CSV table of C-alpha atoms in Angstrom, one decimal:
chain,number,residue,atom,x,y,z
A,1,UNK,CA,259.4,65.4,-88.4
A,2,UNK,CA,258.5,62.7,-85.8
A,3,UNK,CA,255.7,60.4,-86.6
A,4,UNK,CA,253.8,61.8,-83.7
A,5,UNK,CA,253.7,65.1,-85.5
A,6,UNK,CA,251.2,63.3,-87.5
A,7,UNK,CA,248.4,65.4,-89.0
A,8,UNK,CA,248.9,67.9,-86.3
A,9,UNK,CA,248.1,71.4,-86.1
A,10,UNK,CA,244.6,70.5,-87.3
A,11,UNK,CA,243.2,73.6,-85.7
A,12,UNK,CA,245.3,75.7,-88.0
A,13,UNK,CA,243.2,74.5,-91.0
A,14,UNK,CA,240.4,76.7,-90.0
A,15,UNK,CA,241.8,78.9,-87.3
A,16,UNK,CA,245.1,79.8,-88.9
A,17,UNK,CA,247.0,77.6,-86.5
A,18,UNK,CA,248.0,80.4,-84.2
A,19,UNK,CA,245.6,79.7,-81.3
A,20,UNK,CA,247.1,76.8,-79.6
A,21,UNK,CA,250.6,78.1,-79.8
A,22,UNK,CA,249.3,81.1,-77.9
A,23,UNK,CA,247.5,79.1,-75.3
A,24,UNK,CA,248.2,76.5,-72.7
A,25,UNK,CA,251.1,74.6,-74.3
A,26,UNK,CA,251.5,72.2,-71.5
A,27,UNK,CA,247.8,71.4,-71.4
A,28,UNK,CA,246.5,70.3,-74.8
A,29,UNK,CA,243.1,69.3,-73.6
A,30,UNK,CA,242.4,72.7,-72.1
A,31,UNK,CA,239.3,74.4,-73.6
A,32,UNK,CA,240.5,75.7,-76.8
A,33,UNK,CA,237.3,77.2,-78.1
A,34,UNK,CA,237.0,80.6,-76.5
A,35,UNK,CA,240.7,81.2,-76.5
A,36,UNK,CA,240.9,80.3,-80.3
A,37,UNK,CA,238.4,82.9,-81.3
A,38,UNK,CA,239.8,85.5,-79.0
A,39,UNK,CA,243.3,85.0,-80.2
A,40,UNK,CA,242.3,85.8,-83.8
A,41,UNK,CA,242.2,89.4,-82.8
A,42,UNK,CA,245.9,89.6,-82.5
A,43,UNK,CA,246.7,88.0,-85.8
A,44,UNK,CA,247.8,91.2,-87.6
A,45,UNK,CA,250.9,91.3,-85.4
A,46,UNK,CA,251.9,87.8,-86.6
A,47,UNK,CA,251.5,88.6,-90.3
A,48,UNK,CA,252.8,91.4,-92.4
A,49,UNK,CA,249.2,92.0,-93.6
A,50,UNK,CA,245.8,91.3,-92.4
A,51,UNK,CA,244.9,87.9,-93.8
A,52,UNK,CA,241.6,87.4,-95.7
A,53,UNK,CA,239.0,85.5,-93.8
A,54,UNK,CA,237.7,83.0,-96.4
A,55,UNK,CA,234.7,82.1,-94.3
A,56,UNK,CA,233.0,85.5,-95.2
A,57,UNK,CA,230.6,85.8,-98.2
A,58,UNK,CA,232.0,86.7,-101.6
A,59,UNK,CA,230.3,87.5,-104.9
A,60,UNK,CA,230.5,83.8,-106.1
A,61,UNK,CA,228.2,82.6,-103.3
A,62,UNK,CA,224.9,81.5,-104.7
A,63,UNK,CA,221.5,82.2,-103.3
A,64,UNK,CA,221.4,78.8,-101.4
A,65,UNK,CA,224.8,79.4,-99.9
A,66,UNK,CA,223.9,82.9,-98.8
A,67,UNK,CA,220.6,81.9,-97.3
A,68,UNK,CA,222.2,79.3,-95.2
A,69,UNK,CA,225.0,81.5,-94.2
A,70,UNK,CA,222.5,84.2,-93.0
A,71,UNK,CA,220.5,81.6,-91.2
A,72,UNK,CA,223.4,80.4,-89.1
A,73,UNK,CA,225.0,83.8,-88.8
A,74,UNK,CA,221.8,85.2,-87.4
A,75,UNK,CA,222.1,82.7,-84.6
A,76,UNK,CA,225.7,83.5,-83.7
A,77,UNK,CA,226.8,85.3,-80.6
A,78,UNK,CA,227.2,89.1,-80.8
A,79,UNK,CA,230.8,90.1,-80.1
A,80,UNK,CA,232.2,93.5,-79.0
A,81,UNK,CA,235.8,94.4,-79.2
A,82,UNK,CA,237.9,92.7,-76.5
A,83,UNK,CA,234.9,90.9,-75.0
A,84,UNK,CA,233.6,87.4,-75.1
A,85,UNK,CA,230.6,87.0,-77.3
A,86,UNK,CA,227.2,87.0,-75.7
A,87,UNK,CA,224.2,84.9,-76.5
A,88,UNK,CA,223.5,83.0,-79.8
A,89,UNK,CA,223.7,79.2,-80.3
A,90,UNK,CA,226.4,79.1,-82.9
A,91,UNK,CA,229.9,80.6,-83.6
A,92,UNK,CA,231.3,81.2,-87.0
A,93,UNK,CA,234.9,79.8,-87.4
A,94,UNK,CA,237.2,82.1,-89.4
A,95,UNK,CA,239.3,80.4,-92.2
A,96,UNK,CA,242.6,81.4,-93.8
A,97,UNK,CA,244.8,80.1,-96.5
A,98,UNK,CA,248.1,80.3,-94.7
A,99,UNK,CA,249.4,78.2,-91.8
A,100,UNK,CA,251.3,79.2,-88.8
A,101,UNK,CA,254.5,81.1,-89.4
A,102,UNK,CA,255.5,82.1,-86.0
A,103,UNK,CA,255.3,80.5,-82.5
A,104,UNK,CA,254.8,82.5,-79.3
A,105,UNK,CA,257.7,84.9,-79.0
A,106,UNK,CA,258.1,85.4,-82.7
A,107,UNK,CA,260.2,82.2,-83.3
A,108,UNK,CA,260.0,81.5,-87.0
A,109,UNK,CA,259.2,77.8,-87.5
A,110,UNK,CA,261.6,77.5,-90.4
A,111,UNK,CA,261.7,73.7,-90.3
A,112,UNK,CA,258.2,73.2,-91.2
A,113,UNK,CA,257.2,76.3,-93.0
A,114,UNK,CA,257.4,77.1,-96.7
A,115,UNK,CA,256.5,80.7,-97.6
A,116,UNK,CA,254.6,79.6,-100.7
A,117,UNK,CA,252.6,76.9,-99.0
A,118,UNK,CA,248.8,77.4,-99.0
A,119,UNK,CA,246.1,75.4,-97.3
A,120,UNK,CA,244.8,72.8,-99.7
A,121,UNK,CA,241.1,73.8,-99.3
A,122,UNK,CA,241.9,77.5,-100.0
A,123,UNK,CA,244.6,77.3,-102.6
A,124,UNK,CA,242.5,78.6,-105.6
A,125,UNK,CA,242.3,82.4,-106.0
A,126,UNK,CA,239.3,82.5,-108.3
A,127,UNK,CA,236.2,82.9,-106.1
A,128,UNK,CA,233.7,80.1,-106.6
A,129,UNK,CA,236.0,77.9,-108.7
A,130,UNK,CA,236.9,75.4,-106.0
A,131,UNK,CA,235.8,75.0,-102.3
A,132,UNK,CA,233.6,77.8,-100.9
A,133,UNK,CA,232.7,76.9,-97.4
A,134,UNK,CA,232.0,78.3,-93.9
A,135,UNK,CA,232.0,76.4,-90.7
A,136,UNK,CA,229.8,77.1,-87.6
A,137,UNK,CA,230.2,75.3,-84.3
A,138,UNK,CA,227.4,74.9,-81.8
A,139,UNK,CA,228.1,76.5,-78.5
A,140,UNK,CA,227.9,73.1,-76.6
A,141,UNK,CA,230.7,72.0,-78.9
A,142,UNK,CA,228.9,68.7,-79.8
A,143,UNK,CA,228.1,69.7,-83.4
A,144,UNK,CA,229.7,71.6,-86.3
A,145,UNK,CA,228.0,72.4,-89.6
A,146,UNK,CA,229.6,73.4,-92.8
A,147,UNK,CA,228.0,75.0,-95.8
A,148,UNK,CA,229.9,74.0,-98.9
A,149,UNK,CA,229.4,75.3,-102.5
A,150,UNK,CA,231.4,73.0,-104.8
A,151,UNK,CA,233.0,74.7,-107.7
A,152,UNK,CA,233.9,73.6,-111.2
A,153,UNK,CA,237.5,72.7,-110.4
A,154,UNK,CA,236.5,69.9,-108.1
A,155,UNK,CA,235.3,67.5,-110.8
A,156,UNK,CA,235.6,63.7,-110.6
A,157,UNK,CA,232.9,61.9,-112.5
A,158,UNK,CA,231.8,64.2,-115.3
A,159,UNK,CA,229.6,67.0,-113.8
A,160,UNK,CA,230.1,65.7,-110.2
A,161,UNK,CA,232.3,66.4,-107.3
A,162,UNK,CA,235.5,64.2,-107.0
A,163,UNK,CA,235.4,61.7,-104.1
A,164,UNK,CA,238.7,63.1,-102.9
A,165,UNK,CA,237.2,66.6,-102.7
A,166,UNK,CA,234.4,65.2,-100.6
A,167,UNK,CA,236.9,63.4,-98.4
A,168,UNK,CA,238.9,66.6,-98.1
A,169,UNK,CA,235.9,68.5,-96.7
A,170,UNK,CA,235.0,65.7,-94.4
A,171,UNK,CA,238.5,65.6,-93.1
A,172,UNK,CA,238.5,69.4,-92.7
A,173,UNK,CA,235.2,69.6,-90.9
A,174,UNK,CA,235.7,66.7,-88.5
A,175,UNK,CA,239.3,67.6,-88.0
A,176,UNK,CA,238.5,71.2,-87.1
A,177,UNK,CA,235.8,70.0,-84.8
A,178,UNK,CA,238.1,67.6,-82.9
A,179,UNK,CA,240.9,70.2,-82.7
A,180,UNK,CA,238.5,72.7,-81.1
A,181,UNK,CA,237.5,70.1,-78.5
A,182,UNK,CA,241.0,68.9,-77.7
A,183,UNK,CA,243.8,70.4,-79.7
A,184,UNK,CA,246.2,69.4,-81.0
A,185,UNK,CA,245.0,66.2,-82.5
A,186,UNK,CA,246.1,63.7,-85.3
A,187,UNK,CA,243.8,61.9,-87.5
A,188,UNK,CA,244.0,58.2,-86.9
A,189,UNK,CA,241.2,57.0,-89.3
A,190,UNK,CA,238.7,58.3,-91.8
A,191,UNK,CA,236.1,55.9,-93.1
A,192,UNK,CA,233.8,57.2,-95.8
A,193,UNK,CA,230.6,55.6,-97.4
A,194,UNK,CA,229.7,57.2,-100.7
A,195,UNK,CA,225.9,57.1,-101.1
A,196,UNK,CA,224.9,59.5,-103.9
A,197,UNK,CA,227.0,61.8,-106.1
A,198,UNK,CA,227.1,65.6,-105.6
A,199,UNK,CA,226.6,67.7,-108.8
A,200,UNK,CA,229.2,70.3,-109.4
A,201,UNK,CA,228.1,73.8,-108.5
A,202,UNK,CA,225.6,72.6,-105.9
A,203,UNK,CA,225.5,73.6,-102.2
A,204,UNK,CA,225.5,70.9,-99.5
A,205,UNK,CA,225.6,70.6,-95.8
A,206,UNK,CA,228.3,68.8,-93.9
A,207,UNK,CA,227.5,68.1,-90.3
A,208,UNK,CA,229.8,66.6,-87.7
A,209,UNK,CA,228.7,65.2,-84.4
A,210,UNK,CA,230.8,64.0,-81.4
A,211,UNK,CA,230.1,60.3,-80.8
A,212,UNK,CA,232.2,59.8,-77.8
A,213,UNK,CA,235.5,60.7,-76.2
A,214,UNK,CA,237.7,58.0,-74.5
A,215,UNK,CA,240.9,59.3,-73.0
A,216,UNK,CA,242.9,60.8,-75.8
A,217,UNK,CA,240.5,59.5,-78.5
A,218,UNK,CA,237.7,61.5,-80.0
A,219,UNK,CA,235.2,59.7,-82.3
A,220,UNK,CA,233.3,61.9,-84.7
A,221,UNK,CA,230.6,61.0,-87.2
A,222,UNK,CA,229.8,63.1,-90.3
A,223,UNK,CA,227.3,63.3,-93.0
A,224,UNK,CA,226.9,65.2,-96.2
A,225,UNK,CA,223.4,66.0,-97.3
A,226,UNK,CA,221.4,68.3,-99.6
A,227,UNK,CA,220.7,71.6,-98.0
A,228,UNK,CA,217.2,70.6,-97.0
A,229,UNK,CA,218.5,67.3,-95.5
A,230,UNK,CA,216.4,65.2,-97.7
A,231,UNK,CA,219.2,63.6,-99.7
A,232,UNK,CA,222.1,61.8,-98.1
A,233,UNK,CA,225.2,62.0,-100.2
A,234,UNK,CA,228.0,60.7,-97.9
A,235,UNK,CA,228.5,59.3,-94.5
A,236,UNK,CA,231.7,59.0,-92.6
A,237,UNK,CA,233.3,58.3,-89.3
A,238,UNK,CA,236.6,59.8,-88.1
A,239,UNK,CA,238.9,59.0,-85.2
A,240,UNK,CA,241.3,61.6,-83.8
A,241,UNK,CA,243.9,61.2,-81.1
A,242,UNK,CA,245.1,64.1,-79.0
A,243,UNK,CA,248.9,64.5,-78.5
A,244,UNK,CA,251.0,66.7,-76.3
A,245,UNK,CA,252.5,69.8,-77.8
A,246,UNK,CA,255.9,68.7,-76.8
A,247,UNK,CA,255.5,65.9,-79.4
A,248,UNK,CA,254.7,68.3,-82.1
A,249,UNK,CA,257.8,70.2,-82.5
A,250,UNK,CA,260.2,67.3,-82.2
A,251,UNK,CA,262.0,67.3,-85.5
B,1,UNK,CA,221.3,62.2,-111.8
B,2,UNK,CA,220.3,58.8,-110.4
B,3,UNK,CA,221.9,57.7,-107.3
B,4,UNK,CA,223.5,54.8,-109.2
B,5,UNK,CA,225.4,57.2,-111.3
B,6,UNK,CA,227.3,57.5,-108.1
B,7,UNK,CA,231.0,58.2,-108.4
B,8,UNK,CA,231.0,56.7,-111.9
B,9,UNK,CA,233.0,57.3,-114.9
B,10,UNK,CA,235.9,56.6,-112.6
B,11,UNK,CA,238.0,55.5,-115.5
B,12,UNK,CA,237.8,59.0,-116.9
B,13,UNK,CA,239.9,60.3,-114.0
B,14,UNK,CA,243.0,59.0,-115.6
B,15,UNK,CA,241.9,57.8,-119.0
B,16,UNK,CA,239.9,60.9,-119.9
B,17,UNK,CA,236.7,58.9,-119.7
B,18,UNK,CA,236.3,58.2,-123.4
B,19,UNK,CA,237.3,54.6,-123.4
B,20,UNK,CA,234.3,52.8,-122.0
B,21,UNK,CA,231.9,55.0,-124.0
B,22,UNK,CA,233.7,53.7,-127.0
B,23,UNK,CA,233.8,50.1,-126.0
B,24,UNK,CA,231.3,47.4,-125.1
B,25,UNK,CA,228.6,49.5,-123.6
B,26,UNK,CA,226.3,46.5,-122.7
B,27,UNK,CA,229.2,44.6,-121.2
B,28,UNK,CA,230.7,46.7,-118.4
B,29,UNK,CA,233.0,43.9,-117.1
B,30,UNK,CA,234.6,43.3,-120.5
B,31,UNK,CA,238.3,43.7,-120.5
B,32,UNK,CA,238.8,47.5,-120.6
B,33,UNK,CA,242.5,47.7,-120.4
B,34,UNK,CA,243.8,47.2,-123.9
B,35,UNK,CA,240.9,49.0,-125.3
B,36,UNK,CA,241.3,52.0,-123.1
B,37,UNK,CA,244.8,52.6,-124.1
B,38,UNK,CA,244.1,52.0,-127.7
B,39,UNK,CA,241.2,54.4,-127.7
B,40,UNK,CA,243.4,57.3,-126.7
B,41,UNK,CA,244.8,57.4,-130.1
B,42,UNK,CA,241.5,58.7,-131.5
B,43,UNK,CA,241.1,61.4,-128.8
B,44,UNK,CA,241.9,64.4,-131.0
B,45,UNK,CA,238.7,63.8,-133.0
B,46,UNK,CA,236.7,64.2,-129.8
B,47,UNK,CA,238.4,67.4,-128.7
B,48,UNK,CA,239.1,70.6,-130.6
B,49,UNK,CA,242.7,70.3,-129.6
B,50,UNK,CA,245.1,67.6,-128.6
B,51,UNK,CA,244.8,67.4,-124.8
B,52,UNK,CA,247.9,67.5,-122.7
B,53,UNK,CA,248.9,64.3,-121.1
B,54,UNK,CA,249.8,65.2,-117.5
B,55,UNK,CA,251.4,61.8,-116.8
B,56,UNK,CA,254.5,62.9,-118.9
B,57,UNK,CA,257.5,64.6,-117.1
B,58,UNK,CA,257.7,68.3,-116.9
B,59,UNK,CA,260.3,70.7,-115.5
B,60,UNK,CA,258.9,70.7,-112.0
B,61,UNK,CA,259.6,67.0,-111.5
B,62,UNK,CA,262.4,66.5,-109.1
B,63,UNK,CA,265.2,64.0,-109.3
B,64,UNK,CA,263.4,61.4,-107.2
B,65,UNK,CA,260.3,61.6,-109.3
B,66,UNK,CA,262.2,61.4,-112.6
B,67,UNK,CA,264.3,58.4,-111.4
B,68,UNK,CA,261.2,56.5,-110.5
B,69,UNK,CA,259.4,57.5,-113.6
B,70,UNK,CA,262.4,56.2,-115.7
B,71,UNK,CA,262.5,53.0,-113.7
B,72,UNK,CA,258.9,52.1,-114.4
B,73,UNK,CA,258.9,53.6,-118.0
B,74,UNK,CA,261.9,51.4,-118.9
B,75,UNK,CA,259.8,48.4,-117.9
B,76,UNK,CA,256.8,49.4,-120.0
B,77,UNK,CA,255.8,47.8,-123.3
B,78,UNK,CA,257.0,49.2,-126.5
B,79,UNK,CA,254.1,50.4,-128.7
B,80,UNK,CA,254.0,51.1,-132.4
B,81,UNK,CA,251.3,53.0,-134.1
B,82,UNK,CA,248.1,51.2,-134.4
B,83,UNK,CA,249.5,48.1,-132.8
B,84,UNK,CA,249.1,46.5,-129.4
B,85,UNK,CA,252.1,47.0,-127.1
B,86,UNK,CA,254.7,44.2,-126.9
B,87,UNK,CA,256.7,43.0,-124.0
B,88,UNK,CA,257.3,44.9,-120.7
B,89,UNK,CA,255.8,44.3,-117.3
B,90,UNK,CA,254.1,47.7,-116.8
B,91,UNK,CA,251.9,50.1,-118.7
B,92,UNK,CA,251.8,53.9,-118.2
B,93,UNK,CA,248.3,55.3,-117.9
B,94,UNK,CA,247.8,58.7,-119.6
B,95,UNK,CA,246.1,61.5,-117.6
B,96,UNK,CA,244.1,64.5,-118.7
B,97,UNK,CA,242.3,67.5,-116.9
B,98,UNK,CA,239.1,67.3,-118.8
B,99,UNK,CA,236.3,64.8,-118.5
B,100,UNK,CA,234.2,63.3,-121.2
B,101,UNK,CA,232.4,65.7,-123.5
B,102,UNK,CA,230.9,63.5,-126.1
B,103,UNK,CA,229.6,59.9,-126.2
B,104,UNK,CA,229.9,57.6,-129.1
B,105,UNK,CA,228.3,59.3,-132.1
B,106,UNK,CA,229.2,62.7,-131.1
B,107,UNK,CA,226.3,63.2,-128.7
B,108,UNK,CA,227.1,66.1,-126.4
B,109,UNK,CA,226.5,65.1,-122.8
B,110,UNK,CA,225.0,68.4,-121.9
B,111,UNK,CA,223.3,67.3,-118.8
B,112,UNK,CA,226.5,66.5,-116.9
B,113,UNK,CA,229.1,68.4,-118.6
B,114,UNK,CA,230.3,71.9,-117.7
B,115,UNK,CA,232.8,73.4,-120.2
B,116,UNK,CA,234.8,75.0,-117.4
B,117,UNK,CA,235.0,71.9,-115.3
B,118,UNK,CA,238.5,70.4,-114.6
B,119,UNK,CA,239.5,67.2,-112.9
B,120,UNK,CA,240.2,67.9,-109.3
B,121,UNK,CA,243.7,66.4,-109.3
B,122,UNK,CA,244.7,68.3,-112.4
B,123,UNK,CA,243.1,71.7,-111.8
B,124,UNK,CA,246.2,73.8,-111.0
B,125,UNK,CA,248.1,75.1,-114.1
B,126,UNK,CA,251.4,75.9,-112.4
B,127,UNK,CA,253.6,72.8,-112.8
B,128,UNK,CA,254.8,71.4,-109.5
B,129,UNK,CA,252.4,73.5,-107.3
B,130,UNK,CA,249.9,70.8,-106.6
B,131,UNK,CA,249.6,67.1,-107.6
B,132,UNK,CA,252.3,65.8,-109.9
B,133,UNK,CA,251.7,62.1,-110.5
B,134,UNK,CA,251.9,59.3,-112.9
B,135,UNK,CA,250.3,55.9,-112.7
B,136,UNK,CA,251.6,52.6,-114.0
B,137,UNK,CA,249.6,49.3,-114.1
B,138,UNK,CA,251.1,45.9,-114.0
B,139,UNK,CA,250.3,43.8,-117.0
B,140,UNK,CA,248.6,41.1,-114.8
B,141,UNK,CA,246.3,44.0,-113.6
B,142,UNK,CA,246.7,43.0,-110.0
B,143,UNK,CA,248.8,46.0,-109.1
B,144,UNK,CA,249.0,49.7,-109.8
B,145,UNK,CA,251.8,52.1,-108.7
B,146,UNK,CA,251.6,55.8,-108.6
B,147,UNK,CA,254.5,58.2,-108.2
B,148,UNK,CA,253.4,61.3,-106.4
B,149,UNK,CA,255.3,64.6,-106.0
B,150,UNK,CA,253.3,66.7,-103.5
B,151,UNK,CA,253.4,70.5,-104.2
B,152,UNK,CA,253.1,73.5,-101.8
B,153,UNK,CA,249.5,74.1,-102.6
B,154,UNK,CA,248.5,70.8,-100.8
B,155,UNK,CA,249.2,71.9,-97.3
B,156,UNK,CA,247.3,70.8,-94.3
B,157,UNK,CA,249.4,70.7,-91.1
B,158,UNK,CA,252.2,73.3,-91.6
B,159,UNK,CA,254.8,72.0,-94.0
B,160,UNK,CA,252.9,68.7,-94.5
B,161,UNK,CA,250.4,67.4,-97.0
B,162,UNK,CA,246.6,67.7,-96.2
B,163,UNK,CA,244.9,64.5,-95.2
B,164,UNK,CA,242.3,65.3,-97.8
B,165,UNK,CA,244.9,65.5,-100.5
B,166,UNK,CA,246.2,62.1,-99.4
B,167,UNK,CA,242.7,60.8,-99.6
B,168,UNK,CA,242.3,62.3,-103.0
B,169,UNK,CA,245.2,60.4,-104.4
B,170,UNK,CA,244.3,57.2,-102.8
B,171,UNK,CA,240.8,57.6,-104.3
B,172,UNK,CA,242.3,58.3,-107.7
B,173,UNK,CA,244.8,55.4,-107.7
B,174,UNK,CA,242.3,52.7,-106.3
B,175,UNK,CA,239.4,54.1,-108.4
B,176,UNK,CA,241.5,54.0,-111.6
B,177,UNK,CA,242.7,50.5,-110.8
B,178,UNK,CA,239.1,49.2,-110.2
B,179,UNK,CA,237.8,51.0,-113.3
B,180,UNK,CA,240.4,49.3,-115.4
B,181,UNK,CA,239.5,45.9,-114.1
B,182,UNK,CA,235.8,46.3,-114.4
B,183,UNK,CA,234.5,49.7,-115.7
B,184,UNK,CA,232.3,51.5,-114.8
B,185,UNK,CA,232.5,51.4,-111.1
B,186,UNK,CA,231.3,53.4,-108.1
B,187,UNK,CA,233.1,53.8,-104.9
B,188,UNK,CA,231.2,52.3,-102.0
B,189,UNK,CA,233.7,52.8,-99.2
B,190,UNK,CA,237.2,54.3,-98.6
B,191,UNK,CA,238.8,53.6,-95.2
B,192,UNK,CA,242.1,55.4,-94.5
B,193,UNK,CA,244.6,55.0,-91.7
B,194,UNK,CA,247.0,57.8,-91.3
B,195,UNK,CA,250.3,56.6,-89.9
B,196,UNK,CA,252.9,59.3,-90.6
B,197,UNK,CA,252.7,62.8,-92.1
B,198,UNK,CA,254.1,63.5,-95.6
B,199,UNK,CA,256.3,66.6,-95.9
B,200,UNK,CA,255.3,69.1,-98.6
B,201,UNK,CA,257.5,68.7,-101.7
B,202,UNK,CA,258.4,65.1,-101.1
B,203,UNK,CA,257.9,62.3,-103.5
B,204,UNK,CA,256.0,59.1,-102.4
B,205,UNK,CA,254.9,55.9,-103.8
B,206,UNK,CA,251.2,54.9,-103.8
B,207,UNK,CA,250.6,51.2,-104.5
B,208,UNK,CA,247.2,49.6,-104.9
B,209,UNK,CA,246.6,45.8,-104.9
B,210,UNK,CA,243.5,43.9,-105.8
B,211,UNK,CA,242.5,41.8,-102.7
B,212,UNK,CA,239.5,40.0,-104.1
B,213,UNK,CA,236.6,40.2,-106.5
B,214,UNK,CA,233.2,39.0,-105.6
B,215,UNK,CA,230.5,39.4,-108.2
B,216,UNK,CA,230.2,43.2,-108.8
B,217,UNK,CA,232.4,44.1,-105.9
B,218,UNK,CA,236.2,44.8,-106.1
B,219,UNK,CA,238.2,45.1,-102.9
B,220,UNK,CA,241.4,47.0,-103.2
B,221,UNK,CA,244.1,47.8,-100.7
B,222,UNK,CA,246.4,50.7,-100.9
B,223,UNK,CA,249.5,52.0,-99.1
B,224,UNK,CA,251.5,55.2,-99.3
B,225,UNK,CA,255.2,54.9,-98.5
B,226,UNK,CA,258.5,56.7,-98.9
B,227,UNK,CA,260.0,56.0,-102.3
B,228,UNK,CA,262.4,53.3,-100.9
B,229,UNK,CA,259.4,51.7,-99.1
B,230,UNK,CA,261.0,52.0,-95.7
B,231,UNK,CA,258.5,54.5,-94.3
B,232,UNK,CA,254.7,53.8,-94.2
B,233,UNK,CA,252.7,57.0,-94.5
B,234,UNK,CA,249.2,55.8,-95.0
B,235,UNK,CA,247.2,52.6,-95.5
B,236,UNK,CA,243.7,52.3,-96.9
B,237,UNK,CA,241.1,49.9,-98.2
B,238,UNK,CA,238.6,50.6,-100.9
B,239,UNK,CA,235.4,49.0,-102.1
B,240,UNK,CA,234.1,49.5,-105.6
B,241,UNK,CA,230.9,48.3,-107.1
B,242,UNK,CA,230.5,47.8,-110.9
B,243,UNK,CA,227.3,49.1,-112.5
B,244,UNK,CA,225.9,48.7,-115.9
B,245,UNK,CA,226.3,51.6,-118.4
B,246,UNK,CA,222.6,51.8,-118.8
B,247,UNK,CA,222.4,53.0,-115.2
B,248,UNK,CA,225.0,55.8,-115.8
B,249,UNK,CA,223.1,58.0,-118.1
B,250,UNK,CA,219.7,57.8,-116.4
B,251,UNK,CA,219.1,61.4,-115.5
């Protein structure tokens, strides 16, 4: 794949990748957000089964995770079939464990697809063992929040979350945020300051904020804190560059 | 745990954590390297079974991975039981999927240990599905090289490795390197420039080099390239800070 393919298709990480292939292909900076969520409704026609949405609660979610989920979910827009959502300050972003298989028109992307492939953050079947998370985006698109419950398979230092697992979630949250503002994007840089370790099993908040946008560049900052915000675990900045879709599929 | 615990016990990520607990506890900057490898010989007395060394070849390793493994392994020192290794420019670093359970004297570290916990980079049982890697350290301790075969469960962009998985390996390689120079250390910063995507299933080289050491700080640079070095995938810098062991166990 061309270098410019980069770390493309970022939106796919949380949105199952289909949206921007379905939308304005010649206009990568068109507003993705409403279209992305709307497009999810047609997903079953792309897959042979209805994919599981990992952003919904399961039995492994602890009390802290559930409380926060309910808090943000209660502030989400109310949707009716085939309609745009109404009201609410936040939108929940669905999340799947498979990437794009088909482009518009049912063309199988055989060059870049492996049937066994699974999204890195959703590759463990056992609920609660690895990453349990859900993302919400504020309606003005300037902020995303992610509730993360870190399972026992994410260990780095004994009893604590691996720095790479933290980096993975920061990459996921900021990348999803950038891709919703201006998909498709590639990550140019990720700079992470580790301040305080995260105990395995704990629930944390990951918040991303748009700092500025300059032409094709989007600068996002991110912090990982305890759920009450009192303890700062990690800070990061990320730079994303939007690219044209024609670049993406050049092999 | 105290903030200073940070992302400690880094050495454990590849060395199963036992070494520095067995060595000069009051002297964190003492030469860890020979002691670490020597200590591995007594591991079975710490565990109820002999742990699997994941740095050794398995049936999932492809031809490219095996060729590179053999290349570096052939340049490793030859060891005899109970003796220091002789000759050779490189040392292979063993790698396990469990962290420290007991400190010197058999004290169970209940505060920070969960029996189910597994090292993030070694948490998938199916060989070849996720991270397959082996680290070698040059005898002058200025350079480490890691051979990585990226499995299908590491997907980010369709058909390519997740940026978080790349960050995870950079964190693992540079962190292991720093901890061998001056354990224990905490990661202070990780800055990553993504240049070119890594196709799933491919084998790459990750090389870390010590840039400078200033007091308790160790600056390490890292790059991820194709196995022949012709293609640069990722560049990174990492800053580690050594801390005293007395800090580590303050709860």
